[in-house]
Tab-separated table of C-alpha atoms and ligand atoms in Angstrom:
chain	number	residue	atom	x	y	z
B	653	MET	CA	0.269	0.023	-0.355
B	654	LYS	CA	1.825	3.565	-0.598
B	655	CYS	CA	1.178	6.963	1.490
B	656	LYS	CA	-1.381	8.985	-0.478
B	657	LYS	CA	0.191	12.123	-0.281
B	658	CYS	CA	4.341	11.481	-1.407
B	659	GLY	CA	3.616	7.872	-2.879
B	660	GLY	CA	6.285	6.209	-0.365
B	661	ARG	CA	5.879	3.024	1.403
B	662	ALA	CA	2.193	3.387	3.576
B	663	VAL	CA	3.007	2.029	7.328
B	664	LEU	CA	-0.580	2.957	8.045
B	665	GLU	CA	-4.367	2.506	6.822
B	666	LEU	CA	-7.041	5.012	7.652
B	667	ARG	CA	-10.535	3.198	6.615
B	668	ARG	CA	-13.103	6.351	7.386
B	669	HIS	CA	-11.011	8.785	5.764
B	670	ASN	CA	-10.392	6.068	2.803
B	671	THR	CA	-5.829	6.888	2.414
B	672	ALA	CA	-3.106	5.673	4.273
B	673	PHE	CA	-0.272	7.268	5.209
B	674	CYS	CA	3.802	6.877	5.181
B	675	ALA	CA	5.337	7.407	8.932
B	676	ASP	CA	6.200	11.008	7.607
B	677	ASP	CA	2.784	12.569	6.045
B	678	PHE	CA	1.165	10.256	8.659
B	679	LEU	CA	3.082	13.008	11.556
B	680	GLY	CA	2.177	15.614	9.442
B	681	PHE	CA	-1.510	14.902	9.358
B	682	PHE	CA	-1.914	13.592	13.297
B	683	ARG	CA	-0.358	16.964	13.608
B	684	HIS	CA	-2.081	19.042	11.695
B	685	HIS	CA	-5.701	17.710	13.636
B	686	VAL	CA	-4.432	19.070	16.273
B	687	LEU	CA	-3.739	22.376	15.488
B	688	GLU	CA	-6.547	22.948	13.381
B	689	THR	CA	-8.861	21.696	16.108
B	690	VAL	CA	-7.241	24.229	18.669
B	691	ARG	CA	-7.700	26.955	15.822
B	692	ARG	CA	-10.714	26.236	15.023
B	693	TRP	CA	-12.447	25.932	18.635
B	694	LYS	CA	-10.149	28.715	19.948
B	695	MET	CA	-9.320	26.757	22.174
B	696	PHE	CA	-6.394	28.576	23.858
B	697	ALA	CA	-3.612	31.056	21.847
B	698	ARG	CA	-0.104	30.856	20.521
B	699	ASP	CA	0.551	33.515	23.956
B	700	GLU	CA	-1.905	31.421	26.030
B	701	ARG	CA	0.032	29.132	29.321
B	702	VAL	CA	-1.583	25.407	28.555
B	703	LEU	CA	-1.642	22.937	31.573
B	704	VAL	CA	-1.469	19.673	29.604
B	705	ALA	CA	-3.024	17.310	32.176
B	706	VAL	CA	-0.694	14.113	31.727
B	707	SER	CA	-2.043	9.793	32.699
B	708	GLY	CA	1.501	8.900	31.180
B	709	GLY	CA	-0.856	7.201	29.088
B	710	LYS	CA	-0.114	7.099	25.590
B	711	ASP	CA	-2.931	10.346	24.561
B	712	SER	CA	-1.968	13.372	26.583
B	713	LEU	CA	1.624	12.439	26.217
B	714	ALA	CA	1.310	12.719	22.537
B	715	LEU	CA	-1.039	15.883	22.772
B	716	TRP	CA	1.742	17.316	25.309
B	717	ASP	CA	3.983	15.903	21.989
B	718	VAL	CA	2.492	18.185	20.042
B	719	LEU	CA	1.873	20.883	20.762
B	720	HIS	CA	5.255	21.424	22.552
B	721	ALA	CA	7.051	21.051	19.067
B	722	GLU	CA	5.121	23.238	17.505
B	723	GLY	CA	6.163	25.916	20.607
B	724	TYR	CA	2.720	26.506	22.437
B	725	ARG	CA	3.377	26.863	26.081
B	726	THR	CA	2.904	24.134	28.312
B	727	ALA	CA	3.538	22.822	31.428
B	728	GLY	CA	2.351	19.148	32.667
B	729	LEU	CA	1.123	18.163	35.503
B	730	TYR	CA	0.576	14.537	36.587
B	731	ILE	CA	-2.110	13.992	39.160
B	732	ASP	CA	-0.196	10.994	41.361
B	733	LEU	CA	-3.579	9.174	42.228
B	734	GLY	CA	-1.266	6.803	44.230
B	735	ILE	CA	-2.640	2.999	43.034
B	736	LEU	CA	0.097	1.381	43.590
B	737	ALA	CA	2.853	-0.080	41.250
B	738	TYR	CA	-0.266	1.838	37.955
B	739	SER	CA	0.310	5.305	39.027
B	740	GLN	CA	5.130	4.521	40.119
B	741	GLU	CA	5.244	3.665	36.343
B	742	SER	CA	2.819	6.256	35.159
B	743	ARG	CA	4.099	9.159	37.193
B	744	ALA	CA	8.366	7.954	35.861
B	745	LYS	CA	6.441	7.751	32.425
B	746	CYS	CA	5.263	11.602	32.934
B	747	GLU	CA	8.675	12.223	34.747
B	748	ALA	CA	10.894	10.792	32.092
B	749	PHE	CA	8.496	12.775	29.086
B	750	ALA	CA	9.081	15.759	30.734
B	751	ARG	CA	13.597	15.454	30.911
B	752	GLU	CA	14.175	14.602	28.141
B	753	ARG	CA	11.665	17.428	26.847
B	754	GLY	CA	14.083	19.536	28.919
B	755	VAL	CA	9.507	20.766	30.243
B	756	PRO	CA	8.467	21.239	33.297
B	757	LEU	CA	6.044	18.693	35.107
B	758	VAL	CA	4.184	19.759	38.374
B	759	VAL	CA	3.280	16.832	40.746
B	760	VAL	CA	0.666	16.977	43.061
B	761	SER	CA	-0.810	13.795	45.138
B	762	VAL	CA	-4.327	13.125	45.865
B	763	ALA	CA	-2.659	11.529	49.408
B	764	GLU	CA	-1.661	15.042	50.560
B	765	ARG	CA	-4.215	17.397	49.348
B	766	MET	CA	-7.016	14.577	50.833
B	767	GLY	CA	-6.166	12.596	53.218
B	768	ALA	CA	-6.045	9.182	51.370
B	769	ALA	CA	-5.394	7.570	47.837
B	770	ILE	CA	-7.940	6.698	45.555
B	771	PRO	CA	-7.476	2.925	46.708
B	772	GLU	CA	-8.106	3.645	50.438
B	773	VAL	CA	-10.829	5.973	49.509
B	774	ARG	CA	-13.135	3.409	48.069
B	775	GLN	CA	-12.022	1.606	51.057
B	776	HIS	CA	-12.785	3.685	54.001
B	777	THR	CA	-16.240	5.759	51.753
B	778	ARG	CA	-19.058	3.573	49.358
B	779	ARG	CA	-17.662	5.444	47.122
B	780	PRO	CA	-16.774	3.590	43.450
B	781	ALA	CA	-12.699	4.519	42.304
B	782	CYS	CA	-13.247	6.146	39.351
B	783	SER	CA	-16.022	8.473	41.081
B	784	ALA	CA	-14.001	9.487	43.442
B	785	CYS	CA	-11.149	9.775	41.385
B	786	GLY	CA	-12.992	11.883	38.447
B	787	LEU	CA	-14.078	14.039	41.368
B	788	SER	CA	-10.400	15.376	42.654
B	789	LYS	CA	-8.858	14.926	39.085
B	790	ARG	CA	-11.805	17.867	38.233
B	791	TYR	CA	-10.240	19.445	41.329
B	792	ILE	CA	-7.008	18.921	41.378
B	793	MET	CA	-6.676	20.000	37.750
B	794	ASN	CA	-8.700	23.170	38.323
B	795	ARG	CA	-6.585	24.127	41.176
B	796	ALA	CA	-3.329	23.554	40.235
B	797	ALA	CA	-3.761	25.646	37.299
B	798	LEU	CA	-6.021	28.215	38.693
B	799	GLU	CA	-2.934	28.467	41.196
B	800	GLY	CA	0.116	28.432	38.510
B	801	GLY	CA	-1.676	30.664	36.807
B	802	TYR	CA	-2.715	29.055	33.473
B	803	ASP	CA	-4.831	30.107	30.524
B	804	ALA	CA	-5.875	26.865	29.623
B	805	VAL	CA	-6.264	23.185	31.308
B	806	ALA	CA	-5.862	20.029	28.046
B	807	THR	CA	-6.737	17.032	28.177
B	808	GLY	CA	-5.762	13.725	25.799
B	809	HIS	CA	-9.612	12.521	25.746
B	810	ASN	CA	-9.303	10.984	22.610
B	811	LEU	CA	-12.643	10.225	19.736
B	812	ASP	CA	-13.230	7.279	21.140
B	813	ASP	CA	-13.075	8.153	24.545
B	814	GLU	CA	-15.954	10.634	23.815
B	815	ALA	CA	-17.778	8.449	21.813
B	816	ALA	CA	-17.669	6.120	25.155
B	817	THR	CA	-18.927	8.387	26.846
B	818	LEU	CA	-21.171	10.347	24.436
B	819	LEU	CA	-23.175	6.890	24.017
B	820	GLY	CA	-23.350	6.075	27.332
B	821	SER	CA	-25.002	9.282	27.909
B	822	THR	CA	-27.516	8.415	24.561
B	823	LEU	CA	-28.890	5.275	26.052
B	824	ARG	CA	-29.414	6.816	30.031
B	825	TRP	CA	-31.002	9.928	28.053
B	826	ASP	CA	-28.587	11.650	31.104
B	827	GLU	CA	-30.023	14.904	30.152
B	828	SER	CA	-27.377	16.898	31.966
B	829	ALA	CA	-24.598	15.105	30.772
B	830	LEU	CA	-25.653	15.463	26.640
B	831	ALA	CA	-25.759	19.142	27.377
B	832	ARG	CA	-22.211	19.414	29.313
B	833	GLN	CA	-20.510	16.879	26.821
B	834	THR	CA	-17.794	19.851	24.894
B	835	PRO	CA	-14.104	19.812	24.041
B	836	LEU	CA	-14.019	23.575	25.211
B	837	LEU	CA	-15.607	24.278	28.619
B	838	GLU	CA	-15.354	27.824	28.799
B	839	ALA	CA	-14.849	29.229	32.684
B	840	THR	CA	-18.167	30.425	33.792
B	841	HIS	CA	-16.783	31.908	36.939
B	842	PRO	CA	-13.445	33.470	37.669
B	843	LYS	CA	-11.809	30.589	39.753
B	844	LEU	CA	-12.655	28.934	36.912
B	845	VAL	CA	-9.848	27.588	34.183
B	846	ARG	CA	-11.297	26.919	30.832
B	847	ARG	CA	-10.730	23.202	30.115
B	848	VAL	CA	-10.043	21.919	26.420
B	849	LYS	CA	-9.944	18.311	24.249
B	850	PRO	CA	-7.503	18.747	21.411
B	851	LEU	CA	-7.524	15.442	20.604
B	852	PHE	CA	-11.189	14.649	20.472
B	853	ARG	CA	-11.309	14.752	16.311
B	854	LEU	CA	-8.320	11.464	16.636
B	855	SER	CA	-9.080	8.032	17.663
B	856	GLU	CA	-7.282	6.457	19.854
B	857	ARG	CA	-5.606	4.544	17.271
B	858	GLU	CA	-3.974	6.950	15.582
B	859	THR	CA	-2.658	8.396	19.046
B	860	ALA	CA	-1.246	5.017	19.400
B	861	ALA	CA	0.859	5.607	15.827
B	862	TYR	CA	1.544	8.775	17.540
B	863	ALA	CA	2.945	8.056	19.906
B	864	PHE	CA	4.940	4.910	18.769
B	865	LEU	CA	6.222	6.471	15.717
B	866	ARG	CA	7.381	9.038	18.145
B	867	GLY	CA	9.133	6.591	20.007
B	868	ILE	CA	7.388	8.275	23.300
B	869	ASP	CA	7.810	6.044	25.949
B	870	TYR	CA	4.067	5.638	27.606
B	871	ILE	CA	2.417	2.898	30.221
B	872	VAL	CA	1.085	0.493	27.849
B	873	GLU	CA	-1.343	-1.234	31.585
B	874	GLU	CA	-4.914	-0.135	32.192
B	875	CYS	CA	-5.748	0.958	35.478
B	876	PRO	CA	-6.420	-1.293	37.417
B	877	PHE	CA	-9.808	0.380	38.447
B	878	ALA	CA	-10.426	0.085	34.716
B	879	ARG	CA	-11.344	-3.853	34.714
B	880	GLY	CA	-15.412	-4.203	34.060
B	881	ALA	CA	-15.641	-1.036	33.507
B	882	THR	CA	-19.656	-0.122	31.747
B	883	SER	CA	-16.799	2.883	29.092
B	884	ILE	CA	-14.988	0.085	28.003
B	885	THR	CA	-17.737	-1.982	26.948
B	886	HIS	CA	-19.318	0.889	25.294
B	887	LYS	CA	-15.907	1.243	23.171
B	888	GLU	CA	-15.692	-2.114	22.225
B	889	THR	CA	-19.595	-1.682	21.358
B	890	LEU	CA	-18.577	1.192	18.590
B	891	ASN	CA	-15.335	-0.417	17.342
B	892	ARG	CA	-17.894	-3.058	16.697
B	893	LEU	CA	-19.390	-0.642	14.423
B	894	GLU	CA	-16.718	0.726	13.426
B	895	ASP	CA	-14.765	-2.175	11.610
B	896	ALA	CA	-17.855	-2.530	10.302
B	897	SER	CA	-19.088	0.726	8.753
B	898	PRO	CA	-15.036	2.934	8.935
B	899	GLY	CA	-16.484	6.536	9.877
B	900	THR	CA	-18.860	5.791	12.429
B	901	LYS	CA	-17.246	6.928	16.055
B	902	ALA	CA	-17.031	10.607	14.064
B	903	ALA	CA	-20.161	10.025	12.247
B	904	PHE	CA	-21.410	10.125	16.002
B	905	PHE	CA	-19.934	12.163	17.590
B	906	LEU	CA	-18.915	14.851	15.496
B	907	GLY	CA	-22.118	14.512	14.504
B	908	PHE	CA	-23.829	15.350	18.457
B	909	LEU	CA	-21.404	18.493	18.946
B	910	GLU	CA	-22.949	20.011	15.028
B	911	ARG	CA	-26.697	19.027	15.629
B	912	ALA	CA	-27.794	17.382	18.396
B	913	ARG	CA	-26.050	19.381	21.430
B	914	GLY	CA	-27.472	22.372	21.529
B	915	ARG	CA	-30.640	20.986	21.664
B	916	PHE	CA	-29.865	19.688	25.245
B	917	PRO	CA	-29.515	23.361	27.155
B	918	ALA	CA	-27.976	22.534	30.124
B	919	LEU	CA	-30.676	21.756	32.809
B	920	ASP	CA	-29.179	23.236	36.171
B	921	GLY	CA	-28.790	26.703	36.027
B	922	VAL	CA	-27.230	26.258	39.253
B	923	SER	CA	-25.448	29.466	40.397
B	924	LEU	CA	-21.721	28.929	41.823
B	925	THR	CA	-19.952	29.886	44.536
B	926	GLU	CA	-16.575	29.333	46.277
B	927	CYS	CA	-16.616	26.771	49.090
B	928	VAL	CA	-15.933	27.867	52.139
B	929	ARG	CA	-12.814	25.772	53.286
B	930	CYS	CA	-10.587	25.984	50.157
B	931	GLY	CA	-12.479	29.269	47.904
B	932	GLN	CA	-12.669	26.317	44.745
B	933	THR	CA	-16.284	26.953	43.304
B	934	THR	CA	-19.241	24.724	43.925
B	935	THR	CA	-22.956	25.385	44.492
B	936	GLY	CA	-23.525	24.507	48.404
B	937	SER	CA	-21.225	25.963	51.362
B	938	VAL	CA	-18.306	22.956	50.894
B	939	CYS	CA	-17.593	21.558	47.979
B	940	ALA	CA	-17.168	17.592	46.722
B	941	PHE	CA	-13.575	17.416	47.795
B	942	CYS	CA	-13.479	19.208	50.676
B	943	LYS	CA	-16.513	17.068	52.062
B	944	LEU	CA	-15.022	13.931	50.735
B	945	GLY	CA	-11.871	14.555	52.141
B	946	GLU	CA	-13.516	15.694	55.616
B	947	GLN	CA	-15.128	12.240	55.047
B	948	ILE	CA	-11.556	10.660	54.598
B	949	ARG	CA	-10.024	12.175	57.652
B	950	GLY	CA	-13.056	11.418	59.827
B	951	SER	CA	-12.004	7.279	59.143
B	952	LEU	CA	-8.896	7.296	58.953
B	953	PRO	CA	-5.478	8.471	60.825
B	954	LEU	CA	-4.415	11.654	59.584
B	955	VAL	CA	-1.710	10.998	55.381
B	956	GLY	CA	-0.124	14.304	55.283
B	957	VAL	CA	-3.093	16.389	55.440
B	958	THR	CA	-1.452	18.263	58.568
B	959	SER	CA	1.918	19.730	56.283
B	960	PRO	CA	1.831	21.491	53.507
B	961	PRO	CA	0.712	20.114	50.344
B	962	ARG	CA	3.900	19.540	48.231
B	963	VAL	CA	4.516	20.510	44.000
B	964	GLU	CA	7.483	18.367	42.706
B	965	PRO	CA	8.699	20.698	39.584
B	966	VAL	CA	10.720	17.758	37.762
B	967	ASP	CA	13.598	19.163	36.831
B	968	PRO	CA	14.544	19.267	33.579
B	969	PRO	CA	17.842	19.753	31.883
B	970	ALA	CA	17.117	23.410	30.261
B	971	ASP	CA	15.373	26.352	31.084
B	972	ARG	CA	15.539	26.515	34.351
B	973	GLY	CA	13.559	29.746	34.701
B	974	LEU	CA	11.005	29.114	33.517
B	975	ILE	CA	10.802	26.084	36.063
B	976	ALA	CA	10.992	27.909	38.555
B	977	ASP	CA	8.490	29.762	37.815
B	978	VAL	CA	6.344	27.110	36.552
B	979	ALA	CA	7.304	25.699	40.825
B	980	ALA	CA	6.688	29.071	42.536
B	981	GLN	CA	3.413	29.796	40.769
B	982	SER	CA	2.222	26.644	41.045
B	983	GLU	CA	2.206	26.474	44.944
B	984	ILE	CA	-0.723	24.840	46.352
B	985	HIS	CA	-1.682	26.155	49.596
B	986	ALA	CA	-3.747	23.743	52.053
B	987	SER	CA	-6.718	25.235	52.093
R	2108	Q46	S1	-11.616	6.568	36.743
R	2108	Q46	FE1	-11.202	5.041	37.488
R	2108	Q46	FE2	-9.469	5.960	35.675
R	2108	Q46	FE3	-8.971	6.876	37.995
R	2108	Q46	S2	-9.717	5.070	38.888
R	2108	Q46	FE4	-8.050	4.155	37.642
R	2108	Q46	S3	-9.907	3.720	36.095
R	2108	Q46	S4	-7.834	6.566	36.757
R	2108	Q46	S5	-9.789	7.041	34.160
R	2109	ZN	ZN1	-13.592	22.674	48.337
């Protein structure tokens, strides 16, 4: 098979685009998609500072790689969930990535912020691990970005992730989830930072190919709590549909954005206030993260919550001025 662009030997066939690319032209195709998405959706401007939430997986590291290579002002944010070997390995991948490229990485630990790591939260509350984890990640991403003076938080959600979430929300007719699903979540309060998903038009297979061809060393194992998750069943179902009819996922999710999302206006219309404990946004007086922390501290011996939470920048070999800047600006104060 030949590359549709240069006629050289193709390494990847993209059935949904009815095309095939050699390695160089695929990398160009991938970068072009990311940059076009950022530009068309006005996700962030060239002079804005972007905090890229990295998990150590292929998607978030591929995103950071593109943005860094294209000269965007980025830093990585690694949230240490405390999920034993999985967290240790994924953190090491992020640290190595940052070190090799000389880019700053901010590390925030859930155990230090909340008083317990995700497996303990699961054990000591009735919350499923992924629910506490999602809540913690959203909270920490926003707080780290806000306190570090970043203009946007970028996550590595790809087309498969978004289509699976959409399928789940549609099957439940969860109207408020449908109204909220967007690749660009504008800041609607001074204490909120814009959240963006620049990979939403690229498939998981495409981000895996990009990471492989770029030689990015990422964690292949899934989080142990992902096993048996409904979202995986939704992804498998969509993969079968995609095999039978290439382009199905894109038609489903991109069609939703273009034609259906606007039909689900935000139902809640809630007004946001600031949490009396930490100052982050909430709909009540104490935010869900602080409430969970209080619940945990009531049932567990304290784990480092009395000492100031640490933000640990990984010192890459170059650009120490920027690193110092990120470290200083990203310091998270105890609530
Ligand atoms: S939510 Fe759940 Fe993931 Fe958190 S506990 Fe693991 S599987 S990491 S995307
Ligand atoms: Zn709070």
